[in-house]
Short mmCIF file of C-alpha atoms in Angstrom, two decimals:
data_model
loop_
_atom_site.label_atom_id
_atom_site.label_comp_id
_atom_site.label_asym_id
_atom_site.label_seq_id
_atom_site.Cartn_x
_atom_site.Cartn_y
_atom_site.Cartn_z
CA MET A 50 53.79 -21.56 -42.44
CA THR A 51 54.40 -24.42 -40.02
CA ALA A 52 51.52 -26.86 -39.52
CA SER A 53 49.69 -26.36 -36.24
CA THR A 54 50.59 -28.73 -33.41
CA PRO A 55 48.93 -29.18 -30.02
CA PHE A 56 51.55 -26.77 -28.68
CA THR A 57 50.49 -23.96 -31.04
CA ALA A 58 46.80 -24.79 -31.53
CA PRO A 59 44.43 -21.96 -30.46
CA VAL A 60 42.98 -22.60 -27.01
CA THR A 61 41.07 -20.45 -24.50
CA LEU A 62 41.93 -21.01 -20.83
CA ALA A 63 39.66 -19.55 -18.15
CA GLY A 64 39.28 -19.45 -14.39
CA PRO A 65 37.53 -17.25 -11.81
CA TYR A 66 40.22 -14.53 -11.88
CA ALA A 67 41.47 -14.52 -15.49
CA ARG A 68 40.79 -15.59 -19.05
CA LEU A 69 43.43 -16.24 -21.71
CA GLU A 70 42.31 -15.92 -25.32
CA PRO A 71 44.32 -16.69 -28.48
CA LEU A 72 46.01 -13.41 -29.43
CA SER A 73 44.61 -11.62 -32.47
CA PRO A 74 44.94 -8.20 -34.14
CA ALA A 75 41.47 -7.38 -32.77
CA HIS A 76 43.07 -7.09 -29.30
CA ARG A 77 45.33 -4.18 -30.31
CA GLU A 78 43.35 -1.26 -28.91
CA ALA A 79 42.52 -2.93 -25.59
CA LEU A 80 46.12 -4.09 -25.08
CA ALA A 81 47.50 -0.65 -25.94
CA GLU A 82 45.29 0.81 -23.21
CA ALA A 83 46.49 -1.89 -20.79
CA ALA A 84 50.16 -1.12 -21.48
CA ASP A 85 49.45 2.55 -20.81
CA ASP A 86 48.35 1.60 -17.26
CA GLY A 87 51.62 2.23 -15.47
CA ALA A 88 53.57 3.21 -18.62
CA LEU A 89 55.08 -0.27 -18.56
CA TRP A 90 57.16 0.20 -21.71
CA LYS A 91 59.34 2.72 -19.83
CA LEU A 92 60.69 0.07 -17.42
CA TRP A 93 64.26 -0.51 -18.59
CA TYR A 94 64.42 -4.18 -17.48
CA THR A 95 61.32 -5.26 -19.45
CA THR A 96 60.34 -5.29 -23.12
CA VAL A 97 56.67 -4.26 -22.93
CA PRO A 98 55.51 -2.70 -26.22
CA ALA A 99 54.55 0.97 -26.20
CA PRO A 100 50.91 1.57 -27.18
CA GLU A 101 51.86 2.75 -30.67
CA ARG A 102 53.93 -0.43 -31.14
CA MET A 103 51.20 -2.85 -30.06
CA ALA A 104 50.08 -3.77 -33.59
CA ALA A 105 53.66 -4.64 -34.57
CA GLU A 106 54.14 -6.70 -31.41
CA ILE A 107 50.95 -8.67 -32.05
CA GLU A 108 52.10 -9.30 -35.62
CA ARG A 109 55.53 -10.44 -34.36
CA ARG A 110 54.01 -12.91 -31.89
CA LEU A 111 51.59 -14.28 -34.45
CA GLY A 112 54.51 -14.77 -36.84
CA LEU A 113 56.30 -16.85 -34.22
CA ARG A 114 53.11 -18.85 -33.72
CA ASP A 115 52.99 -19.58 -37.44
CA ALA A 116 56.65 -20.66 -37.26
CA GLY A 117 55.75 -23.13 -34.51
CA THR A 118 57.81 -21.59 -31.70
CA MET A 119 55.18 -19.59 -29.77
CA ASN A 120 51.53 -19.74 -28.73
CA PRO A 121 50.52 -16.20 -27.68
CA PHE A 122 47.56 -15.13 -25.53
CA ALA A 123 45.75 -11.93 -24.62
CA VAL A 124 44.96 -11.86 -20.89
CA PHE A 125 41.72 -10.52 -19.43
CA ASP A 126 40.77 -9.95 -15.79
CA ALA A 127 37.62 -11.15 -14.02
CA GLN A 128 35.72 -8.10 -15.27
CA GLY A 129 36.68 -8.77 -18.90
CA ARG A 130 39.18 -5.89 -19.06
CA ALA A 131 42.37 -6.47 -21.07
CA ALA A 132 45.18 -7.03 -18.57
CA GLY A 133 48.20 -7.95 -20.69
CA MET A 134 49.85 -10.66 -22.73
CA THR A 135 51.55 -14.00 -22.11
CA THR A 136 52.82 -16.90 -24.22
CA TYR A 137 54.14 -20.39 -24.47
CA MET A 138 57.47 -19.67 -26.13
CA ASN A 139 60.64 -21.48 -27.19
CA ILE A 140 58.38 -24.46 -27.85
CA ASP A 141 60.28 -27.75 -28.08
CA ALA A 142 57.54 -30.21 -29.01
CA ALA A 143 59.98 -33.08 -29.61
CA ASN A 144 61.25 -32.86 -26.03
CA ARG A 145 57.88 -31.70 -24.64
CA ARG A 146 59.22 -28.51 -23.08
CA VAL A 147 57.92 -24.95 -23.19
CA GLU A 148 58.74 -21.64 -21.57
CA ILE A 149 56.02 -19.42 -20.15
CA GLY A 150 57.21 -15.92 -20.95
CA SER A 151 56.95 -12.66 -22.91
CA THR A 152 54.47 -11.82 -20.16
CA TRP A 153 53.38 -8.39 -19.00
CA THR A 154 50.46 -7.23 -16.86
CA ARG A 155 48.90 -3.79 -16.50
CA ALA A 156 49.98 -2.04 -13.27
CA SER A 157 46.53 -2.11 -11.65
CA CYS A 158 46.37 -5.92 -11.98
CA GLN A 159 49.82 -6.66 -10.60
CA ARG A 160 50.11 -8.37 -7.20
CA SER A 161 46.58 -9.73 -7.59
CA ALA A 162 45.04 -13.16 -8.08
CA LEU A 163 45.21 -12.66 -11.85
CA ASN A 164 48.86 -13.68 -12.23
CA THR A 165 48.44 -16.77 -10.04
CA GLN A 166 45.35 -17.79 -12.02
CA CYS A 167 47.17 -17.32 -15.35
CA LYS A 168 50.12 -19.43 -14.26
CA LEU A 169 47.84 -22.16 -12.89
CA LEU A 170 45.92 -22.29 -16.18
CA LEU A 171 49.06 -22.32 -18.34
CA LEU A 172 50.87 -24.88 -16.20
CA GLN A 173 47.83 -27.14 -16.01
CA HIS A 174 47.42 -27.09 -19.79
CA ALA A 175 51.15 -27.68 -20.29
CA PHE A 176 51.43 -30.65 -17.94
CA GLU A 177 47.98 -32.22 -18.20
CA THR A 178 47.10 -31.64 -21.87
CA LEU A 179 50.43 -31.15 -23.64
CA ASP A 180 52.18 -33.73 -21.41
CA CYS A 181 55.22 -31.52 -20.86
CA ILE A 182 58.18 -32.88 -18.92
CA ALA A 183 59.20 -29.38 -17.77
CA VAL A 184 58.10 -25.75 -18.04
CA GLU A 185 60.62 -22.90 -17.89
CA PHE A 186 60.45 -19.28 -16.76
CA ARG A 187 63.14 -16.71 -17.58
CA THR A 188 63.65 -13.16 -16.38
CA HIS A 189 66.26 -10.43 -15.98
CA ARG A 190 68.56 -11.06 -13.01
CA LEU A 191 67.80 -7.56 -11.70
CA ASN A 192 64.00 -7.82 -12.12
CA THR A 193 63.48 -8.72 -8.49
CA GLN A 194 59.67 -8.36 -8.69
CA SER A 195 59.50 -10.94 -11.50
CA ARG A 196 61.97 -13.27 -9.77
CA ARG A 197 59.99 -13.26 -6.52
CA ALA A 198 56.77 -13.91 -8.44
CA ILE A 199 58.31 -16.89 -10.24
CA GLU A 200 59.70 -18.27 -6.98
CA ARG A 201 56.28 -17.95 -5.31
CA LEU A 202 54.93 -20.31 -7.98
CA GLY A 203 57.27 -23.01 -6.70
CA ALA A 204 59.73 -22.87 -9.60
CA GLN A 205 63.37 -23.73 -8.91
CA LEU A 206 66.33 -21.67 -10.12
CA ASP A 207 68.30 -23.74 -12.65
CA GLY A 208 71.00 -21.14 -13.19
CA ILE A 209 71.93 -17.73 -14.59
CA LEU A 210 72.91 -17.15 -18.23
CA ARG A 211 75.36 -14.26 -18.02
CA SER A 212 75.39 -11.60 -20.77
CA HIS A 213 72.62 -13.61 -22.40
CA LEU A 214 70.63 -10.98 -24.31
CA ARG A 215 71.03 -7.40 -25.48
CA MET A 216 68.25 -5.16 -24.17
CA PRO A 217 66.61 -2.39 -26.26
CA ASP A 218 68.76 0.20 -24.45
CA GLY A 219 71.94 -1.65 -25.42
CA THR A 220 72.72 -3.16 -22.00
CA LEU A 221 73.37 -6.88 -21.62
CA ARG A 222 70.89 -8.99 -19.68
CA ASP A 223 71.86 -11.73 -17.26
CA THR A 224 68.95 -14.19 -17.55
CA CYS A 225 67.73 -16.22 -14.57
CA VAL A 226 66.34 -19.59 -15.71
CA TYR A 227 63.73 -21.30 -13.53
CA SER A 228 61.72 -24.46 -14.12
CA ILE A 229 58.96 -26.71 -12.80
CA THR A 230 59.17 -30.40 -13.71
CA ALA A 231 56.33 -32.86 -14.28
CA ALA A 232 57.20 -34.64 -11.03
CA GLU A 233 56.85 -31.34 -9.12
CA TRP A 234 53.61 -30.32 -10.82
CA PRO A 235 51.07 -31.98 -8.43
CA THR A 236 52.59 -30.17 -5.45
CA VAL A 237 52.85 -26.87 -7.35
CA ARG A 238 49.23 -27.23 -8.53
CA ASN A 239 47.99 -27.72 -4.96
CA HIS A 240 50.05 -24.73 -3.81
CA LEU A 241 48.69 -22.43 -6.53
CA GLN A 242 45.12 -23.55 -5.92
CA TRP A 243 45.56 -22.89 -2.19
CA GLN A 244 46.82 -19.37 -2.99
CA LEU A 245 43.67 -18.73 -5.04
CA ASP A 246 41.29 -20.24 -2.47
CA LYS A 247 42.66 -18.58 0.67
CA PRO A 248 40.76 -15.54 2.00
CA ARG A 249 41.93 -12.25 0.53
CA SER A 250 41.94 -8.85 2.18
CA ALA A 251 39.69 -6.21 0.62
#
């Protein structure tokens, strides 16, 4: 087991619209129910665990945490309902870089303030506590919903890794790589906070 570093240390991040708790096996049942909201595991361009695979997925993420390459979270909405999972992944503590990824959100919480709140909390912790120089986001080239969401954060497209990964169905994924740098963070932070503060329709 790798010794814990600030990048993998358990931390709870909370705001008005979301709370991120260190992932644990105790979250299995609630996260299985969340994945069932919208049958997310059936989307071919994502890798959301099916409800019966949730325990194995939690174990996998915790194993990566122990190896020092991931810090996984369970995500809860403002009402305390399990909404999904997210992580700091591909942790490069020496170069102070992380990727925010392996993220999924139950269908009824998508296109809400929850995702914006989660990204604000994760980015703030990365830049202001972990002193990161850059934070990455990666997604399937054809996952247009995810790409638009990343771009709305203020992340810039660095490039596309062609035939980068093999998907569970055997197809090859072209991976879009986005990032936000430390120099860009103050502007991105103000933008995300404005998105959360602006009046919302009922």
